[in-house]
């Protein structure tokens, strides 16, 4: 089928919640092809999901091997892949336990429920999040999200969420009430436009949360999974920052790159809180299926074996330097982020800029009000980043 025929099916039969462009047919590594056979360098990465690029060998092998053994069994039973994945995630994060689900919004939902359960004995339920944040599209997710555009027309929203300016410690202190039970932050705001947290802010928030007995919840869905060069972005942001050693949130939401393209989400909960959700208190049918967990394990092993954490740190530096070099032209106003999560604020419409890049053969994702997001795969090569920079230079 050609693009036009496929588009007509969508127009007629698919709920139009997205503005779509290309009709894609297949992909390999950092490249995808549309149904007309034109190829694109994919630095949108399925919005921070395709951490190993398209159709990676290790992921296909894990899918095939696990599919021949056990694809799904309910959470009424134990199975090895979920246990192994939980152990890996705890070893990578810190003492605690993991709840498995299927998406980012559900991972956040598990943390919201954890916070409510935690605060229930003393009537605390309020969760503070940041302006410009993004926490998912469920009702709790849009209530938590600090952007009006996701809420419009869906009221009444879930009570108990309030938003404060990001990176403003005094605003947080002022927002805490006797009902406050948690604060949730992204390490690098993704949908909001690639805004990293200040190291000093993070250290102060951690300290304050401890003092006031409120949970520090971390939305690591987009910035996690080695995207910034370390497992979680706070490790990158706080590297060599005095007082940043040992920084650990009380709960972390994971999804996106965790499955490298296969749907899986997870909520890590720190040890003191890891047993608050007991049998019957929370669950989801598909959470942590053998297939999903086997794939996530394969992704983690590939990152470790191929040292992709080191690679993406280098690629991020290369991309950032290249984009920054275009700033004197006036087309790019600012470059933020690191590793496989770089934002370039552009002059003029970022949507038009993204469309021009697409025409030229480079896929990126618009974010915020004026930002082009580069969410490249962790295994992108030096030559591919050079190619992307060349395309940006010519297209803008
Ligand atoms: C994508 C995203 C979510 C929502 O994840 P879904 O899998 O789409 O539900 C939540 N928080 C952040 C920071 C995200 O980037």
mmCIF file of C-alpha atoms and ligand atoms in Angstrom:
data_model
loop_
_atom_site.group_PDB
_atom_site.id
_atom_site.type_symbol
_atom_site.label_atom_id
_atom_site.label_comp_id
_atom_site.label_asym_id
_atom_site.label_seq_id
_atom_site.Cartn_x
_atom_site.Cartn_y
_atom_site.Cartn_z
ATOM 1 C CA UNK A 1 0.000 0.000 0.000
ATOM 2 C CA UNK A 2 1.180 3.525 -0.624
ATOM 3 C CA UNK A 3 1.153 6.391 1.889
ATOM 4 C CA UNK A 4 -2.073 7.845 0.534
ATOM 5 C CA UNK A 5 -4.030 4.569 0.861
ATOM 6 C CA UNK A 6 -2.766 4.031 4.398
ATOM 7 C CA UNK A 7 -3.557 7.607 5.362
ATOM 8 C CA UNK A 8 -7.119 7.188 4.068
ATOM 9 C CA UNK A 9 -7.626 4.147 6.325
ATOM 10 C CA UNK A 10 -6.444 6.167 9.315
ATOM 11 C CA UNK A 11 -8.665 9.103 8.377
ATOM 12 C CA UNK A 12 -11.648 6.811 8.268
ATOM 13 C CA UNK A 13 -10.995 4.308 11.049
ATOM 14 C CA UNK A 14 -8.417 5.569 13.559
ATOM 15 C CA UNK A 15 -9.262 8.058 16.307
ATOM 16 C CA UNK A 16 -7.285 11.145 15.312
ATOM 17 C CA UNK A 17 -5.408 11.717 18.582
ATOM 18 C CA UNK A 18 -2.073 12.229 16.808
ATOM 19 C CA UNK A 19 -0.890 14.376 13.945
ATOM 20 C CA UNK A 20 0.979 11.868 11.816
ATOM 21 C CA UNK A 21 3.259 12.315 8.830
ATOM 22 C CA UNK A 22 5.047 9.388 7.157
ATOM 23 C CA UNK A 23 3.779 5.857 6.560
ATOM 24 C CA UNK A 24 6.681 3.663 7.649
ATOM 25 C CA UNK A 25 7.351 0.199 6.365
ATOM 26 C CA UNK A 26 10.494 -1.183 8.022
ATOM 27 C CA UNK A 27 13.635 -0.200 9.838
ATOM 28 C CA UNK A 28 17.142 -1.312 10.670
ATOM 29 C CA UNK A 29 19.502 0.265 13.171
ATOM 30 C CA UNK A 30 19.179 4.048 13.106
ATOM 31 C CA UNK A 31 17.339 3.996 9.785
ATOM 32 C CA UNK A 32 13.676 3.591 8.755
ATOM 33 C CA UNK A 33 12.052 3.367 5.341
ATOM 34 C CA UNK A 34 8.664 4.683 4.313
ATOM 35 C CA UNK A 35 6.330 2.656 2.118
ATOM 36 C CA UNK A 36 7.596 4.492 -0.980
ATOM 37 C CA UNK A 37 11.118 3.294 -0.181
ATOM 38 C CA UNK A 38 12.607 6.589 0.968
ATOM 39 C CA UNK A 39 14.990 6.148 3.923
ATOM 40 C CA UNK A 40 15.345 8.351 6.989
ATOM 41 C CA UNK A 41 17.885 8.648 9.754
ATOM 42 C CA UNK A 42 15.700 8.121 12.830
ATOM 43 C CA UNK A 43 16.864 10.392 15.641
ATOM 44 C CA UNK A 44 13.347 10.477 17.115
ATOM 45 C CA UNK A 45 13.839 6.932 18.330
ATOM 46 C CA UNK A 46 10.113 6.204 18.696
ATOM 47 C CA UNK A 47 10.100 9.006 21.306
ATOM 48 C CA UNK A 48 12.925 7.596 23.437
ATOM 49 C CA UNK A 49 11.823 3.980 23.063
ATOM 50 C CA UNK A 50 14.026 2.412 20.376
ATOM 51 C CA UNK A 51 17.145 2.521 22.527
ATOM 52 C CA UNK A 52 18.921 -0.038 20.329
ATOM 53 C CA UNK A 53 17.577 1.312 17.057
ATOM 54 C CA UNK A 54 15.225 -0.693 14.856
ATOM 55 C CA UNK A 55 14.958 -4.505 14.720
ATOM 56 C CA UNK A 56 18.052 -5.181 16.867
ATOM 57 C CA UNK A 57 19.280 -8.758 16.607
ATOM 58 C CA UNK A 58 19.404 -9.321 20.398
ATOM 59 C CA UNK A 59 15.798 -8.234 20.804
ATOM 60 C CA UNK A 60 14.582 -10.472 17.982
ATOM 61 C CA UNK A 61 16.456 -13.405 19.492
ATOM 62 C CA UNK A 62 14.973 -12.798 22.962
ATOM 63 C CA UNK A 63 11.481 -12.533 21.467
ATOM 64 C CA UNK A 64 11.856 -15.761 19.525
ATOM 65 C CA UNK A 65 13.404 -17.759 22.352
ATOM 66 C CA UNK A 66 10.924 -16.619 24.998
ATOM 67 C CA UNK A 67 7.946 -16.908 22.623
ATOM 68 C CA UNK A 68 8.782 -20.581 22.193
ATOM 69 C CA UNK A 69 8.694 -21.081 25.988
ATOM 70 C CA UNK A 70 6.051 -18.900 27.642
ATOM 71 C CA UNK A 71 4.568 -15.668 26.274
ATOM 72 C CA UNK A 72 2.091 -14.756 28.953
ATOM 73 C CA UNK A 73 1.010 -16.205 32.256
ATOM 74 C CA UNK A 74 -1.008 -14.337 34.842
ATOM 75 C CA UNK A 75 0.475 -12.744 37.924
ATOM 76 C CA UNK A 76 -1.026 -15.614 39.921
ATOM 77 C CA UNK A 77 2.246 -17.406 39.163
ATOM 78 C CA UNK A 78 5.988 -16.900 39.499
ATOM 79 C CA UNK A 79 8.300 -16.952 36.507
ATOM 80 C CA UNK A 80 12.018 -16.539 36.008
ATOM 81 C CA UNK A 81 12.212 -13.542 33.613
ATOM 82 C CA UNK A 82 10.241 -11.207 35.951
ATOM 83 C CA UNK A 83 12.400 -12.202 38.921
ATOM 84 C CA UNK A 84 15.611 -11.718 36.947
ATOM 85 C CA UNK A 85 14.544 -8.337 35.579
ATOM 86 C CA UNK A 86 13.412 -7.081 38.995
ATOM 87 C CA UNK A 87 16.783 -8.130 40.449
ATOM 88 C CA UNK A 88 18.690 -6.321 37.675
ATOM 89 C CA UNK A 89 16.645 -3.147 38.140
ATOM 90 C CA UNK A 90 17.143 -3.184 41.905
ATOM 91 C CA UNK A 91 20.879 -3.768 41.454
ATOM 92 C CA UNK A 92 21.065 -0.859 39.014
ATOM 93 C CA UNK A 93 18.982 1.461 41.211
ATOM 94 C CA UNK A 94 19.195 0.710 44.925
ATOM 95 C CA UNK A 95 17.619 -1.378 47.670
ATOM 96 C CA UNK A 96 13.921 -1.816 46.969
ATOM 97 C CA UNK A 97 11.427 -3.741 44.860
ATOM 98 C CA UNK A 98 9.771 -3.403 41.462
ATOM 99 C CA UNK A 99 6.147 -3.415 40.296
ATOM 100 C CA UNK A 100 5.689 -4.200 36.592
ATOM 101 C CA UNK A 101 3.145 -2.640 34.253
ATOM 102 C CA UNK A 102 2.843 -1.796 30.562
ATOM 103 C CA UNK A 103 3.441 1.906 30.054
ATOM 104 C CA UNK A 104 4.823 5.066 31.550
ATOM 105 C CA UNK A 105 1.466 6.409 32.665
ATOM 106 C CA UNK A 106 0.854 3.181 34.565
ATOM 107 C CA UNK A 107 4.291 3.321 36.171
ATOM 108 C CA UNK A 108 3.502 6.815 37.451
ATOM 109 C CA UNK A 109 0.047 5.637 38.532
ATOM 110 C CA UNK A 110 1.682 2.947 40.683
ATOM 111 C CA UNK A 111 3.820 5.625 42.348
ATOM 112 C CA UNK A 112 0.797 7.889 42.924
ATOM 113 C CA UNK A 113 -1.002 4.981 44.580
ATOM 114 C CA UNK A 114 2.108 4.191 46.616
ATOM 115 C CA UNK A 115 2.168 7.811 47.824
ATOM 116 C CA UNK A 116 -1.535 7.775 48.698
ATOM 117 C CA UNK A 117 -1.138 4.501 50.593
ATOM 118 C CA UNK A 118 1.887 5.939 52.399
ATOM 119 C CA UNK A 119 0.016 9.095 53.398
ATOM 120 C CA UNK A 120 -3.297 7.427 54.188
ATOM 121 C CA UNK A 121 -2.755 6.844 57.939
ATOM 122 C CA UNK A 122 -2.328 10.589 58.534
ATOM 123 C CA UNK A 123 -4.675 11.876 55.874
ATOM 124 C CA UNK A 124 -2.001 13.099 53.459
ATOM 125 C CA UNK A 125 -2.581 12.783 49.709
ATOM 126 C CA UNK A 126 -1.241 15.871 47.941
ATOM 127 C CA UNK A 127 1.443 15.408 45.259
ATOM 128 C CA UNK A 128 3.497 18.337 44.011
ATOM 129 C CA UNK A 129 4.824 18.299 40.434
ATOM 130 C CA UNK A 130 6.565 20.843 38.217
ATOM 131 C CA UNK A 131 5.181 23.246 35.680
ATOM 132 C CA UNK A 132 5.983 22.145 32.105
ATOM 133 C CA UNK A 133 6.225 18.526 33.327
ATOM 134 C CA UNK A 134 4.687 15.543 31.553
ATOM 135 C CA UNK A 135 3.499 12.483 33.448
ATOM 136 C CA UNK A 136 1.180 10.607 31.084
ATOM 137 C CA UNK A 137 -2.309 10.661 29.595
ATOM 138 C CA UNK A 138 -4.461 8.834 32.121
ATOM 139 C CA UNK A 139 -6.684 10.986 34.328
ATOM 140 C CA UNK A 140 -4.122 10.902 37.143
ATOM 141 C CA UNK A 141 -1.385 11.487 34.550
ATOM 142 C CA UNK A 142 -2.947 14.626 33.093
ATOM 143 C CA UNK A 143 -3.810 15.834 36.601
ATOM 144 C CA UNK A 144 -0.132 15.419 37.535
ATOM 145 C CA UNK A 145 1.132 16.999 34.317
ATOM 146 C CA UNK A 146 2.059 20.679 34.635
ATOM 147 C CA UNK A 147 0.762 21.714 31.196
ATOM 148 C CA UNK A 148 -2.715 23.135 30.597
ATOM 149 C CA UNK A 149 -2.986 21.772 27.065
ATOM 150 C CA UNK A 150 -3.287 18.146 28.213
ATOM 151 C CA UNK A 151 -6.047 18.956 30.717
ATOM 152 C CA UNK A 152 -8.373 21.093 28.624
ATOM 153 C CA UNK A 153 -11.820 19.589 28.267
ATOM 154 C CA UNK A 154 -11.283 16.660 30.620
ATOM 155 C CA UNK A 155 -12.400 18.130 33.942
ATOM 156 C CA UNK A 156 -13.006 17.550 36.729
ATOM 157 C CA UNK A 157 -9.413 16.465 37.167
ATOM 158 C CA UNK A 158 -8.121 14.177 39.884
ATOM 159 C CA UNK A 159 -7.796 16.220 43.075
ATOM 160 C CA UNK A 160 -4.544 16.353 45.011
ATOM 161 C CA UNK A 161 -2.014 17.590 42.455
ATOM 162 C CA UNK A 162 -0.370 20.975 42.345
ATOM 163 C CA UNK A 163 2.343 22.468 40.176
ATOM 164 C CA UNK A 164 5.310 24.635 41.031
ATOM 165 C CA UNK A 165 8.020 26.224 38.856
ATOM 166 C CA UNK A 166 10.764 23.688 38.016
ATOM 167 C CA UNK A 167 14.152 24.176 39.662
ATOM 168 C CA UNK A 168 12.692 26.667 42.169
ATOM 169 C CA UNK A 169 13.420 25.358 45.653
ATOM 170 C CA UNK A 170 11.642 28.165 47.515
ATOM 171 C CA UNK A 171 8.475 27.570 45.502
ATOM 172 C CA UNK A 172 8.550 23.941 46.624
ATOM 173 C CA UNK A 173 9.055 24.868 50.281
ATOM 174 C CA UNK A 174 6.130 27.274 50.004
ATOM 175 C CA UNK A 175 3.866 24.726 48.340
ATOM 176 C CA UNK A 176 4.148 22.067 51.048
ATOM 177 C CA UNK A 177 1.064 21.779 53.276
ATOM 178 C CA UNK A 178 0.121 19.335 56.063
ATOM 179 C CA UNK A 179 -1.564 17.259 53.306
ATOM 180 C CA UNK A 180 1.561 16.942 51.141
ATOM 181 C CA UNK A 181 2.733 13.374 50.714
ATOM 182 C CA UNK A 182 5.072 13.462 47.708
ATOM 183 C CA UNK A 183 6.868 15.489 45.072
ATOM 184 C CA UNK A 184 7.398 14.100 41.558
ATOM 185 C CA UNK A 185 10.103 15.333 39.185
ATOM 186 C CA UNK A 186 11.566 14.478 35.795
ATOM 187 C CA UNK A 187 15.369 14.640 35.798
ATOM 188 C CA UNK A 188 15.240 16.226 32.363
ATOM 189 C CA UNK A 189 11.832 17.504 31.328
ATOM 190 C CA UNK A 190 11.244 15.810 27.978
ATOM 191 C CA UNK A 191 7.904 16.788 26.464
ATOM 192 C CA UNK A 192 8.321 20.193 28.104
ATOM 193 C CA UNK A 193 11.362 20.917 25.914
ATOM 194 C CA UNK A 194 14.521 19.249 27.339
ATOM 195 C CA UNK A 195 15.068 21.189 30.558
ATOM 196 C CA UNK A 196 17.531 19.482 32.930
ATOM 197 C CA UNK A 197 17.198 19.776 36.707
ATOM 198 C CA UNK A 198 19.810 21.843 38.574
ATOM 199 C CA UNK A 199 22.087 19.590 40.639
ATOM 200 C CA UNK A 200 21.804 21.880 43.644
ATOM 201 C CA UNK A 201 18.007 21.841 43.423
ATOM 202 C CA UNK A 202 17.964 18.053 43.384
ATOM 203 C CA UNK A 203 20.183 17.756 46.443
ATOM 204 C CA UNK A 204 18.057 20.279 48.359
ATOM 205 C CA UNK A 205 14.782 18.607 47.344
ATOM 206 C CA UNK A 206 16.126 15.236 48.481
ATOM 207 C CA UNK A 207 17.081 16.670 51.851
ATOM 208 C CA UNK A 208 13.775 18.533 52.297
ATOM 209 C CA UNK A 209 11.687 15.492 51.397
ATOM 210 C CA UNK A 210 13.544 13.445 54.000
ATOM 211 C CA UNK A 211 13.050 16.121 56.686
ATOM 212 C CA UNK A 212 9.328 16.530 55.969
ATOM 213 C CA UNK A 213 8.648 12.809 55.548
ATOM 214 C CA UNK A 214 7.393 13.249 51.983
ATOM 215 C CA UNK A 215 8.297 10.904 49.147
ATOM 216 C CA UNK A 216 10.585 11.997 46.337
ATOM 217 C CA UNK A 217 9.164 10.371 43.211
ATOM 218 C CA UNK A 218 11.200 10.339 40.033
ATOM 219 C CA UNK A 219 9.672 10.179 36.570
ATOM 220 C CA UNK A 220 12.570 8.499 34.742
ATOM 221 C CA UNK A 221 10.419 7.298 31.874
ATOM 222 C CA UNK A 222 12.045 9.414 29.181
ATOM 223 C CA UNK A 223 15.399 10.367 30.715
ATOM 224 C CA UNK A 224 16.168 6.941 32.213
ATOM 225 C CA UNK A 225 17.687 3.745 30.907
ATOM 226 C CA UNK A 226 21.139 5.050 30.039
ATOM 227 C CA UNK A 227 19.710 7.742 27.783
ATOM 228 C CA UNK A 228 21.922 10.307 29.512
ATOM 229 C CA UNK A 229 24.891 7.930 29.702
ATOM 230 C CA UNK A 230 24.117 6.626 33.186
ATOM 231 C CA UNK A 231 21.278 4.331 34.212
ATOM 232 C CA UNK A 232 19.200 7.176 35.661
ATOM 233 C CA UNK A 233 19.591 10.841 34.811
ATOM 234 C CA UNK A 234 20.200 11.901 38.424
ATOM 235 C CA UNK A 235 23.458 9.936 38.257
ATOM 236 C CA UNK A 236 24.490 11.986 35.224
ATOM 237 C CA UNK A 237 23.207 15.295 36.575
ATOM 238 C CA UNK A 238 24.871 14.820 39.973
ATOM 239 C CA UNK A 239 28.152 13.384 38.699
ATOM 240 C CA UNK A 240 30.953 15.084 40.662
ATOM 241 C CA UNK A 241 28.464 17.409 42.358
ATOM 242 C CA UNK A 242 29.308 17.859 46.059
ATOM 243 C CA UNK A 243 26.543 16.316 48.156
ATOM 244 C CA UNK A 244 25.159 14.412 45.175
ATOM 245 C CA UNK A 245 26.722 11.077 46.128
ATOM 246 C CA UNK A 246 24.177 8.500 47.158
ATOM 247 C CA UNK A 247 21.215 10.513 45.852
ATOM 248 C CA UNK A 248 18.285 8.124 45.588
ATOM 249 C CA UNK A 249 14.598 8.875 45.068
ATOM 250 C CA UNK A 250 11.924 6.947 47.002
ATOM 251 C CA UNK A 251 10.173 5.781 43.849
ATOM 252 C CA UNK A 252 11.133 5.712 40.161
ATOM 253 C CA UNK A 253 8.855 5.308 37.142
ATOM 254 C CA UNK A 254 10.398 3.478 34.189
ATOM 255 C CA UNK A 255 9.110 2.626 30.700
ATOM 256 C CA UNK A 256 10.022 3.696 27.138
ATOM 257 C CA UNK A 257 13.657 2.530 26.562
ATOM 258 C CA UNK A 258 13.251 -0.234 29.158
ATOM 259 C CA UNK A 259 11.771 -2.525 26.508
ATOM 260 C CA UNK A 260 13.665 -1.116 23.520
ATOM 261 C CA UNK A 261 10.378 -1.125 21.565
ATOM 262 C CA UNK A 262 8.412 -3.811 23.376
ATOM 263 C CA UNK A 263 5.794 -2.351 25.744
ATOM 264 C CA UNK A 264 6.787 -2.583 29.401
ATOM 265 C CA UNK A 265 6.721 -0.239 32.363
ATOM 266 C CA UNK A 266 8.013 -0.569 35.901
ATOM 267 C CA UNK A 267 7.865 1.286 39.181
ATOM 268 C CA UNK A 268 10.843 0.852 41.501
ATOM 269 C CA UNK A 269 10.008 1.523 45.145
ATOM 270 C CA UNK A 270 12.677 2.113 47.782
ATOM 271 C CA UNK A 271 13.029 -0.457 50.528
ATOM 272 C CA UNK A 272 11.120 1.327 53.326
ATOM 273 C CA UNK A 273 8.063 1.596 51.057
ATOM 274 C CA UNK A 274 8.419 -1.515 48.910
ATOM 275 C CA UNK A 275 5.911 -3.579 50.890
ATOM 276 C CA UNK A 276 3.191 -0.931 51.220
ATOM 277 C CA UNK A 277 1.267 -2.315 48.245
ATOM 278 C CA UNK A 278 0.065 -5.732 49.370
ATOM 279 C CA UNK A 279 -1.931 -8.456 47.536
ATOM 280 C CA UNK A 280 -5.213 -7.041 46.295
ATOM 281 C CA UNK A 281 -4.108 -3.397 46.507
ATOM 282 C CA UNK A 282 -2.793 -2.959 42.963
ATOM 283 C CA UNK A 283 -2.262 -4.940 39.783
ATOM 284 C CA UNK A 284 -2.512 -5.204 36.031
ATOM 285 C CA UNK A 285 -3.149 -8.232 33.811
ATOM 286 C CA UNK A 286 -0.151 -7.826 31.526
ATOM 287 C CA UNK A 287 2.326 -6.476 34.079
ATOM 288 C CA UNK A 288 5.737 -8.074 33.615
ATOM 289 C CA UNK A 289 4.886 -10.911 31.228
ATOM 290 C CA UNK A 290 7.647 -13.446 30.539
ATOM 291 C CA UNK A 291 7.979 -12.068 27.013
ATOM 292 C CA UNK A 292 8.234 -8.404 28.049
ATOM 293 C CA UNK A 293 10.727 -9.170 30.820
ATOM 294 C CA UNK A 294 12.900 -11.375 28.587
ATOM 295 C CA UNK A 295 13.116 -8.538 26.063
ATOM 296 C CA UNK A 296 13.961 -5.915 28.702
ATOM 297 C CA UNK A 297 16.692 -8.199 30.061
ATOM 298 C CA UNK A 298 18.128 -8.558 26.550
ATOM 299 C CA UNK A 299 18.171 -4.756 26.141
ATOM 300 C CA UNK A 300 20.008 -4.282 29.449
ATOM 301 C CA UNK A 301 22.582 -6.943 28.562
ATOM 302 C CA UNK A 302 23.215 -5.412 25.153
ATOM 303 C CA UNK A 303 23.768 -1.958 26.686
ATOM 304 C CA UNK A 304 26.222 -3.457 29.167
ATOM 305 C CA UNK A 305 28.063 -5.728 26.716
ATOM 306 C CA UNK A 306 28.490 -3.120 23.990
ATOM 307 C CA UNK A 307 29.259 -0.314 26.474
ATOM 308 C CA UNK A 308 26.478 1.756 24.968
ATOM 309 C CA UNK A 309 26.413 4.016 28.030
ATOM 310 C CA UNK A 310 29.881 5.262 27.106
ATOM 311 C CA UNK A 311 28.906 5.463 23.434
ATOM 312 C CA UNK A 312 25.847 7.641 24.015
ATOM 313 C CA UNK A 313 27.807 10.009 26.261
ATOM 314 C CA UNK A 314 30.245 10.535 23.376
ATOM 315 C CA UNK A 315 27.521 10.811 20.722
ATOM 316 C CA UNK A 316 25.686 13.330 22.906
ATOM 317 C CA UNK A 317 28.811 15.481 23.222
ATOM 318 C CA UNK A 318 29.359 15.251 19.471
ATOM 319 C CA UNK A 319 25.772 16.167 18.610
ATOM 320 C CA UNK A 320 25.636 18.970 21.144
ATOM 321 C CA UNK A 321 28.900 20.467 19.921
ATOM 322 C CA UNK A 322 27.734 20.233 16.304
ATOM 323 C CA UNK A 323 24.359 21.842 17.009
ATOM 324 C CA UNK A 324 25.957 24.539 19.155
ATOM 325 C CA UNK A 325 28.288 25.353 16.259
ATOM 326 C CA UNK A 326 25.188 26.245 14.228
ATOM 327 C CA UNK A 327 24.064 28.856 16.751
ATOM 328 C CA UNK A 328 25.931 31.792 15.152
ATOM 329 C CA UNK A 329 23.752 31.259 12.046
ATOM 330 C CA UNK A 330 20.774 32.320 14.190
ATOM 331 C CA UNK A 331 18.745 29.228 13.250
ATOM 332 C CA UNK A 332 19.398 27.554 16.598
ATOM 333 C CA UNK A 333 19.033 29.609 19.753
ATOM 334 C CA UNK A 334 20.001 27.192 22.496
ATOM 335 C CA UNK A 335 21.104 23.569 22.894
ATOM 336 C CA UNK A 336 20.256 21.649 26.086
ATOM 337 C CA UNK A 337 20.442 18.122 27.461
ATOM 338 C CA UNK A 338 23.015 15.387 27.118
ATOM 339 C CA UNK A 339 23.605 11.905 25.721
ATOM 340 C CA UNK A 340 20.666 10.657 23.713
ATOM 341 C CA UNK A 341 18.384 13.426 24.917
ATOM 342 C CA UNK A 342 19.317 16.701 23.261
ATOM 343 C CA UNK A 343 17.037 19.655 22.600
ATOM 344 C CA UNK A 344 17.702 22.473 20.151
ATOM 345 C CA UNK A 345 15.557 25.568 20.550
ATOM 346 C CA UNK A 346 14.991 26.946 17.058
ATOM 347 C CA UNK A 347 14.084 30.370 15.767
ATOM 348 C CA UNK A 348 10.675 30.264 14.120
ATOM 349 C CA UNK A 349 8.267 27.343 14.071
ATOM 350 C CA UNK A 350 9.751 24.127 15.460
ATOM 351 C CA UNK A 351 7.004 22.153 13.707
ATOM 352 C CA UNK A 352 8.031 23.573 10.332
ATOM 353 C CA UNK A 353 11.682 22.936 11.164
ATOM 354 C CA UNK A 354 10.899 19.282 12.018
ATOM 355 C CA UNK A 355 8.991 18.946 8.731
ATOM 356 C CA UNK A 356 11.945 20.384 6.780
ATOM 357 C CA UNK A 357 14.320 17.925 8.452
ATOM 358 C CA UNK A 358 11.953 15.085 7.622
ATOM 359 C CA UNK A 359 11.922 16.182 3.981
ATOM 360 C CA UNK A 360 15.711 16.113 4.092
ATOM 361 C CA UNK A 361 15.700 12.597 5.595
ATOM 362 C CA UNK A 362 16.127 13.169 9.344
ATOM 363 C CA UNK A 363 13.462 12.347 11.942
ATOM 364 C CA UNK A 364 13.363 14.324 15.196
ATOM 365 C CA UNK A 365 10.544 15.035 17.669
ATOM 366 C CA UNK A 366 9.148 18.496 18.409
ATOM 367 C CA UNK A 367 8.867 19.392 22.112
ATOM 368 C CA UNK A 368 7.722 22.349 24.202
ATOM 369 C CA UNK A 369 7.011 25.478 22.198
ATOM 370 C CA UNK A 370 10.170 25.832 20.095
ATOM 371 C CA UNK A 371 12.358 22.766 20.549
ATOM 372 C CA UNK A 372 13.573 19.964 18.294
ATOM 373 C CA UNK A 373 14.297 16.834 20.319
ATOM 374 C CA UNK A 374 17.026 14.401 19.308
ATOM 375 C CA UNK A 375 16.293 11.048 20.993
ATOM 376 C CA UNK A 376 18.869 9.003 19.147
ATOM 377 C CA UNK A 377 19.447 5.300 19.779
ATOM 378 C CA UNK A 378 22.149 4.505 22.326
ATOM 379 C CA UNK A 379 24.083 2.625 19.629
ATOM 380 C CA UNK A 380 24.084 5.450 17.072
ATOM 381 C CA UNK A 381 27.477 5.746 15.376
ATOM 382 C CA UNK A 382 29.791 8.720 15.050
ATOM 383 C CA UNK A 383 29.147 8.733 11.290
ATOM 384 C CA UNK A 384 25.376 8.800 11.828
ATOM 385 C CA UNK A 385 25.629 11.783 14.151
ATOM 386 C CA UNK A 386 27.828 13.540 11.557
ATOM 387 C CA UNK A 387 25.214 12.761 8.919
ATOM 388 C CA UNK A 388 22.432 14.149 11.136
ATOM 389 C CA UNK A 389 24.401 17.359 11.708
ATOM 390 C CA UNK A 390 24.981 17.738 7.983
ATOM 391 C CA UNK A 391 21.243 17.323 7.330
ATOM 392 C CA UNK A 392 20.376 19.874 10.034
ATOM 393 C CA UNK A 393 22.873 22.364 8.621
ATOM 394 C CA UNK A 394 21.506 22.076 5.098
ATOM 395 C CA UNK A 395 17.803 21.888 5.982
ATOM 396 C CA UNK A 396 17.664 24.773 8.425
HETATM 397 C C1 LIG B 1 6.237 9.276 27.756
HETATM 398 C C2 LIG B 1 6.212 9.763 29.148
HETATM 399 C C3 LIG B 1 5.201 9.367 30.046
HETATM 400 C C4 LIG B 1 4.034 8.519 29.636
HETATM 401 O O1 LIG B 1 4.418 7.248 29.192
HETATM 402 P P1 LIG B 1 3.370 6.389 28.327
HETATM 403 O O2 LIG B 1 4.093 5.101 28.084
HETATM 404 O O3 LIG B 1 3.079 7.155 27.092
HETATM 405 O O4 LIG B 1 2.152 6.222 29.164
HETATM 406 C C5 LIG B 1 5.291 9.824 31.344
HETATM 407 N N1 LIG B 1 6.297 10.611 31.758
HETATM 408 C C6 LIG B 1 7.285 10.996 30.925
HETATM 409 C C7 LIG B 1 8.396 11.845 31.443
HETATM 410 C C8 LIG B 1 7.258 10.609 29.591
HETATM 411 O O5 LIG B 1 8.221 11.030 28.751
#
